[in-house]
Amino acid sequence: MSVGSDGAFSFSKLEDGNYTVTASFIGYTSGTQSVNIADGKAQTVDFTLTPVAQSIDEVVVIGYGTARKKT
């Protein structure tokens, strides 16, 4: 398999048959499609991945240091 910087991908030397292709990218939902390869003919499969909305409700900062027992 080869993947380009624009997200285009290709497989080579696949035998005829049914395949399931899953595309995923960090921060996006995964997409899955079935592909049927017959007579070695090229197939085009397009995926549209949807961004996943994530938010951080709270940030915790931890510091390390020294303190006196009184404090």
Short mmCIF file of N, CA, C and O in Angstrom, two decimals:
data_model
loop_
_atom_site.label_atom_id
_atom_site.label_comp_id
_atom_site.label_asym_id
_atom_site.label_seq_id
_atom_site.Cartn_x
_atom_site.Cartn_y
_atom_site.Cartn_z
N MET A 1 0.84 -1.16 0.00
CA MET A 1 0.00 0.00 0.00
C MET A 1 0.89 1.23 0.00
O MET A 1 1.92 1.27 0.65
N SER A 2 0.47 2.25 -0.71
CA SER A 2 1.18 3.52 -0.68
C SER A 2 0.18 4.64 -0.38
O SER A 2 -0.97 4.57 -0.80
N VAL A 3 0.62 5.63 0.38
CA VAL A 3 -0.22 6.76 0.77
C VAL A 3 0.51 8.04 0.43
O VAL A 3 1.67 8.21 0.77
N GLY A 4 -0.20 8.96 -0.25
CA GLY A 4 0.39 10.24 -0.60
C GLY A 4 0.13 11.28 0.48
O GLY A 4 -0.69 11.09 1.37
N SER A 5 0.80 12.42 0.39
CA SER A 5 0.64 13.48 1.38
C SER A 5 -0.75 14.10 1.34
O SER A 5 -1.19 14.72 2.30
N ASP A 6 -1.46 13.91 0.23
CA ASP A 6 -2.83 14.44 0.11
C ASP A 6 -3.88 13.45 0.59
O ASP A 6 -5.07 13.71 0.50
N GLY A 7 -3.44 12.29 1.10
CA GLY A 7 -4.37 11.29 1.61
C GLY A 7 -4.75 10.24 0.58
O GLY A 7 -5.44 9.28 0.90
N ALA A 8 -4.32 10.40 -0.67
CA ALA A 8 -4.62 9.41 -1.70
C ALA A 8 -3.85 8.13 -1.39
O ALA A 8 -2.71 8.16 -0.94
N PHE A 9 -4.48 6.99 -1.60
CA PHE A 9 -3.83 5.72 -1.31
C PHE A 9 -4.10 4.74 -2.43
O PHE A 9 -5.03 4.89 -3.21
N SER A 10 -3.25 3.73 -2.53
CA SER A 10 -3.44 2.69 -3.55
C SER A 10 -2.87 1.38 -3.05
O SER A 10 -1.93 1.35 -2.27
N PHE A 11 -3.51 0.30 -3.50
CA PHE A 11 -3.04 -1.05 -3.22
C PHE A 11 -2.65 -1.67 -4.56
O PHE A 11 -3.23 -1.35 -5.58
N SER A 12 -1.70 -2.56 -4.56
CA SER A 12 -1.34 -3.24 -5.80
C SER A 12 -1.25 -4.73 -5.55
O SER A 12 -1.08 -5.18 -4.42
N LYS A 13 -1.40 -5.48 -6.62
CA LYS A 13 -1.28 -6.94 -6.61
C LYS A 13 -2.30 -7.62 -5.70
O LYS A 13 -1.97 -8.58 -5.00
N LEU A 14 -3.53 -7.13 -5.69
CA LEU A 14 -4.58 -7.78 -4.92
C LEU A 14 -5.24 -8.86 -5.79
O LEU A 14 -5.46 -8.66 -6.98
N GLU A 15 -5.54 -9.98 -5.18
CA GLU A 15 -6.26 -11.02 -5.88
C GLU A 15 -7.73 -10.63 -5.98
O GLU A 15 -8.22 -9.83 -5.18
N ASP A 16 -8.44 -11.20 -6.96
CA ASP A 16 -9.88 -10.94 -7.08
C ASP A 16 -10.59 -11.37 -5.81
O ASP A 16 -10.21 -12.35 -5.17
N GLY A 17 -11.61 -10.61 -5.42
CA GLY A 17 -12.37 -10.96 -4.23
C GLY A 17 -12.98 -9.74 -3.58
O GLY A 17 -12.89 -8.62 -4.08
N ASN A 18 -13.61 -9.97 -2.45
CA ASN A 18 -14.24 -8.89 -1.68
C ASN A 18 -13.29 -8.46 -0.56
O ASN A 18 -12.73 -9.30 0.14
N TYR A 19 -13.17 -7.16 -0.39
CA TYR A 19 -12.29 -6.59 0.63
C TYR A 19 -13.06 -5.53 1.41
O TYR A 19 -13.95 -4.88 0.87
N THR A 20 -12.68 -5.35 2.66
CA THR A 20 -13.21 -4.27 3.47
C THR A 20 -12.06 -3.32 3.75
O THR A 20 -11.01 -3.72 4.25
N VAL A 21 -12.25 -2.04 3.38
CA VAL A 21 -11.22 -1.04 3.55
C VAL A 21 -11.68 -0.05 4.62
O VAL A 21 -12.78 0.47 4.55
N THR A 22 -10.82 0.19 5.60
CA THR A 22 -11.12 1.15 6.66
C THR A 22 -10.07 2.25 6.62
O THR A 22 -8.87 1.97 6.61
N ALA A 23 -10.54 3.49 6.59
CA ALA A 23 -9.65 4.65 6.61
C ALA A 23 -9.83 5.36 7.94
O ALA A 23 -10.95 5.54 8.41
N SER A 24 -8.72 5.74 8.56
CA SER A 24 -8.81 6.46 9.84
C SER A 24 -7.70 7.50 9.91
O SER A 24 -6.66 7.38 9.26
N PHE A 25 -7.97 8.53 10.69
CA PHE A 25 -7.01 9.61 10.88
C PHE A 25 -7.27 10.19 12.26
O PHE A 25 -8.43 10.33 12.67
N ILE A 26 -6.24 10.55 12.98
CA ILE A 26 -6.40 11.08 14.35
C ILE A 26 -7.26 12.33 14.32
O ILE A 26 -7.03 13.24 13.52
N GLY A 27 -8.28 12.35 15.18
CA GLY A 27 -9.17 13.51 15.27
C GLY A 27 -10.38 13.42 14.35
O GLY A 27 -11.17 14.35 14.28
N TYR A 28 -10.53 12.30 13.62
CA TYR A 28 -11.64 12.12 12.70
C TYR A 28 -12.29 10.75 12.95
O TYR A 28 -11.64 9.82 13.42
N THR A 29 -13.57 10.63 12.61
CA THR A 29 -14.23 9.34 12.71
C THR A 29 -13.69 8.43 11.60
O THR A 29 -13.28 8.90 10.55
N SER A 30 -13.67 7.12 11.83
CA SER A 30 -13.20 6.17 10.82
C SER A 30 -14.30 5.93 9.79
O SER A 30 -15.48 6.06 10.08
N GLY A 31 -13.89 5.57 8.59
CA GLY A 31 -14.83 5.22 7.53
C GLY A 31 -14.50 3.84 7.01
O GLY A 31 -13.33 3.48 6.87
N THR A 32 -15.53 3.03 6.72
CA THR A 32 -15.34 1.67 6.22
C THR A 32 -16.19 1.46 4.99
O THR A 32 -17.36 1.86 4.96
N GLN A 33 -15.61 0.84 3.95
CA GLN A 33 -16.34 0.54 2.73
C GLN A 33 -15.91 -0.83 2.21
O GLN A 33 -14.77 -1.25 2.39
N SER A 34 -16.85 -1.50 1.53
CA SER A 34 -16.55 -2.78 0.90
C SER A 34 -16.15 -2.53 -0.55
O SER A 34 -16.69 -1.66 -1.22
N VAL A 35 -15.18 -3.32 -1.01
CA VAL A 35 -14.68 -3.20 -2.39
C VAL A 35 -14.64 -4.59 -2.99
O VAL A 35 -14.16 -5.53 -2.36
N ASN A 36 -15.15 -4.73 -4.21
CA ASN A 36 -15.10 -6.01 -4.93
C ASN A 36 -14.14 -5.87 -6.10
O ASN A 36 -14.37 -5.08 -7.01
N ILE A 37 -13.06 -6.63 -6.07
CA ILE A 37 -12.08 -6.63 -7.16
C ILE A 37 -12.39 -7.80 -8.07
O ILE A 37 -12.44 -8.95 -7.63
N ALA A 38 -12.66 -7.50 -9.34
CA ALA A 38 -12.97 -8.55 -10.32
C ALA A 38 -12.11 -8.33 -11.56
O ALA A 38 -11.98 -7.21 -12.05
N ASP A 39 -11.53 -9.39 -12.06
CA ASP A 39 -10.69 -9.36 -13.27
C ASP A 39 -9.52 -8.38 -13.14
O ASP A 39 -9.06 -7.83 -14.12
N GLY A 40 -9.07 -8.13 -11.91
CA GLY A 40 -7.92 -7.27 -11.68
C GLY A 40 -8.15 -5.82 -12.05
O GLY A 40 -7.20 -5.06 -12.16
N LYS A 41 -9.40 -5.39 -12.25
CA LYS A 41 -9.69 -4.02 -12.66
C LYS A 41 -9.57 -3.06 -11.47
O LYS A 41 -9.91 -3.39 -10.35
N ALA A 42 -9.10 -1.85 -11.76
CA ALA A 42 -8.94 -0.83 -10.72
C ALA A 42 -10.29 -0.36 -10.21
O ALA A 42 -11.26 -0.27 -10.97
N GLN A 43 -10.36 -0.09 -8.95
CA GLN A 43 -11.57 0.44 -8.31
C GLN A 43 -11.20 1.76 -7.62
O GLN A 43 -10.10 1.91 -7.11
N THR A 44 -12.14 2.68 -7.60
CA THR A 44 -11.94 3.93 -6.88
C THR A 44 -12.89 3.96 -5.70
O THR A 44 -14.09 3.70 -5.86
N VAL A 45 -12.37 4.26 -4.53
CA VAL A 45 -13.17 4.35 -3.31
C VAL A 45 -12.86 5.69 -2.67
O VAL A 45 -11.70 6.02 -2.44
N ASP A 46 -13.89 6.48 -2.42
CA ASP A 46 -13.71 7.78 -1.77
C ASP A 46 -14.23 7.71 -0.34
O ASP A 46 -15.28 7.13 -0.08
N PHE A 47 -13.49 8.30 0.57
CA PHE A 47 -13.89 8.38 1.97
C PHE A 47 -14.05 9.84 2.34
O PHE A 47 -13.25 10.68 1.92
N THR A 48 -15.05 10.13 3.14
CA THR A 48 -15.20 11.45 3.74
C THR A 48 -15.21 11.24 5.24
O THR A 48 -16.16 10.66 5.78
N LEU A 49 -14.15 11.66 5.90
CA LEU A 49 -14.04 11.50 7.35
C LEU A 49 -14.52 12.78 8.02
O LEU A 49 -14.19 13.88 7.59
N THR A 50 -15.29 12.62 9.09
CA THR A 50 -15.86 13.75 9.80
C THR A 50 -15.01 14.07 11.04
O THR A 50 -14.68 13.16 11.80
N PRO A 51 -14.69 15.36 11.23
CA PRO A 51 -13.92 15.71 12.43
C PRO A 51 -14.70 15.36 13.70
O PRO A 51 -15.91 15.49 13.75
N VAL A 52 -13.97 14.91 14.71
CA VAL A 52 -14.57 14.60 16.00
C VAL A 52 -14.36 15.82 16.90
O VAL A 52 -13.23 16.26 17.09
N ALA A 53 -15.46 16.35 17.41
CA ALA A 53 -15.36 17.51 18.31
C ALA A 53 -14.96 17.03 19.69
O ALA A 53 -15.67 16.26 20.32
N GLN A 54 -13.82 17.47 20.13
CA GLN A 54 -13.33 17.11 21.46
C GLN A 54 -13.02 18.39 22.20
O GLN A 54 -12.52 19.35 21.62
N SER A 55 -13.33 18.41 23.47
CA SER A 55 -13.00 19.58 24.26
C SER A 55 -12.38 19.13 25.58
O SER A 55 -12.67 18.05 26.08
N ILE A 56 -11.58 19.98 26.12
CA ILE A 56 -10.97 19.71 27.42
C ILE A 56 -11.68 20.61 28.42
O ILE A 56 -11.69 21.83 28.28
N ASP A 57 -12.30 20.00 29.42
CA ASP A 57 -13.04 20.76 30.41
C ASP A 57 -12.13 21.36 31.48
O ASP A 57 -12.43 22.39 32.05
N GLU A 58 -11.04 20.70 31.75
CA GLU A 58 -10.21 21.12 32.87
C GLU A 58 -8.76 20.81 32.58
O GLU A 58 -8.44 19.77 32.02
N VAL A 59 -7.89 21.70 32.95
CA VAL A 59 -6.46 21.47 32.80
C VAL A 59 -5.85 21.46 34.19
O VAL A 59 -6.12 22.35 35.01
N VAL A 60 -5.04 20.47 34.49
CA VAL A 60 -4.39 20.35 35.79
C VAL A 60 -2.90 20.55 35.59
O VAL A 60 -2.28 19.90 34.76
N VAL A 61 -2.33 21.47 36.38
CA VAL A 61 -0.90 21.73 36.31
C VAL A 61 -0.29 21.21 37.60
O VAL A 61 -0.75 21.53 38.70
N ILE A 62 0.74 20.41 37.46
CA ILE A 62 1.42 19.83 38.63
C ILE A 62 2.84 20.35 38.64
O ILE A 62 3.55 20.26 37.63
N GLY A 63 3.26 20.90 39.80
CA GLY A 63 4.62 21.40 39.92
C GLY A 63 5.36 20.61 40.98
O GLY A 63 4.78 20.10 41.93
N TYR A 64 6.64 20.52 40.83
CA TYR A 64 7.48 19.84 41.80
C TYR A 64 8.45 20.84 42.39
O TYR A 64 8.97 21.71 41.70
N GLY A 65 8.65 20.76 43.70
CA GLY A 65 9.57 21.68 44.35
C GLY A 65 9.75 21.29 45.80
O GLY A 65 9.42 20.18 46.22
N THR A 66 10.24 22.22 46.59
CA THR A 66 10.43 21.97 48.01
C THR A 66 9.57 22.94 48.81
O THR A 66 9.28 24.05 48.34
N ALA A 67 9.21 22.52 50.01
CA ALA A 67 8.42 23.39 50.91
C ALA A 67 8.82 23.08 52.33
O ALA A 67 9.21 21.95 52.65
N ARG A 68 8.66 24.06 53.21
CA ARG A 68 8.95 23.84 54.63
C ARG A 68 7.74 23.20 55.27
O ARG A 68 6.60 23.36 54.82
N LYS A 69 7.98 22.49 56.34
CA LYS A 69 6.91 21.79 57.03
C LYS A 69 5.82 22.74 57.52
O LYS A 69 4.64 22.43 57.50
N LYS A 70 6.16 23.98 57.93
CA LYS A 70 5.17 24.95 58.40
C LYS A 70 4.19 25.34 57.31
O LYS A 70 3.07 25.68 57.59
N THR A 71 4.65 25.36 56.10
CA THR A 71 3.78 25.81 55.03
C THR A 71 2.99 24.66 54.50
O THR A 71 2.07 24.75 53.82
#
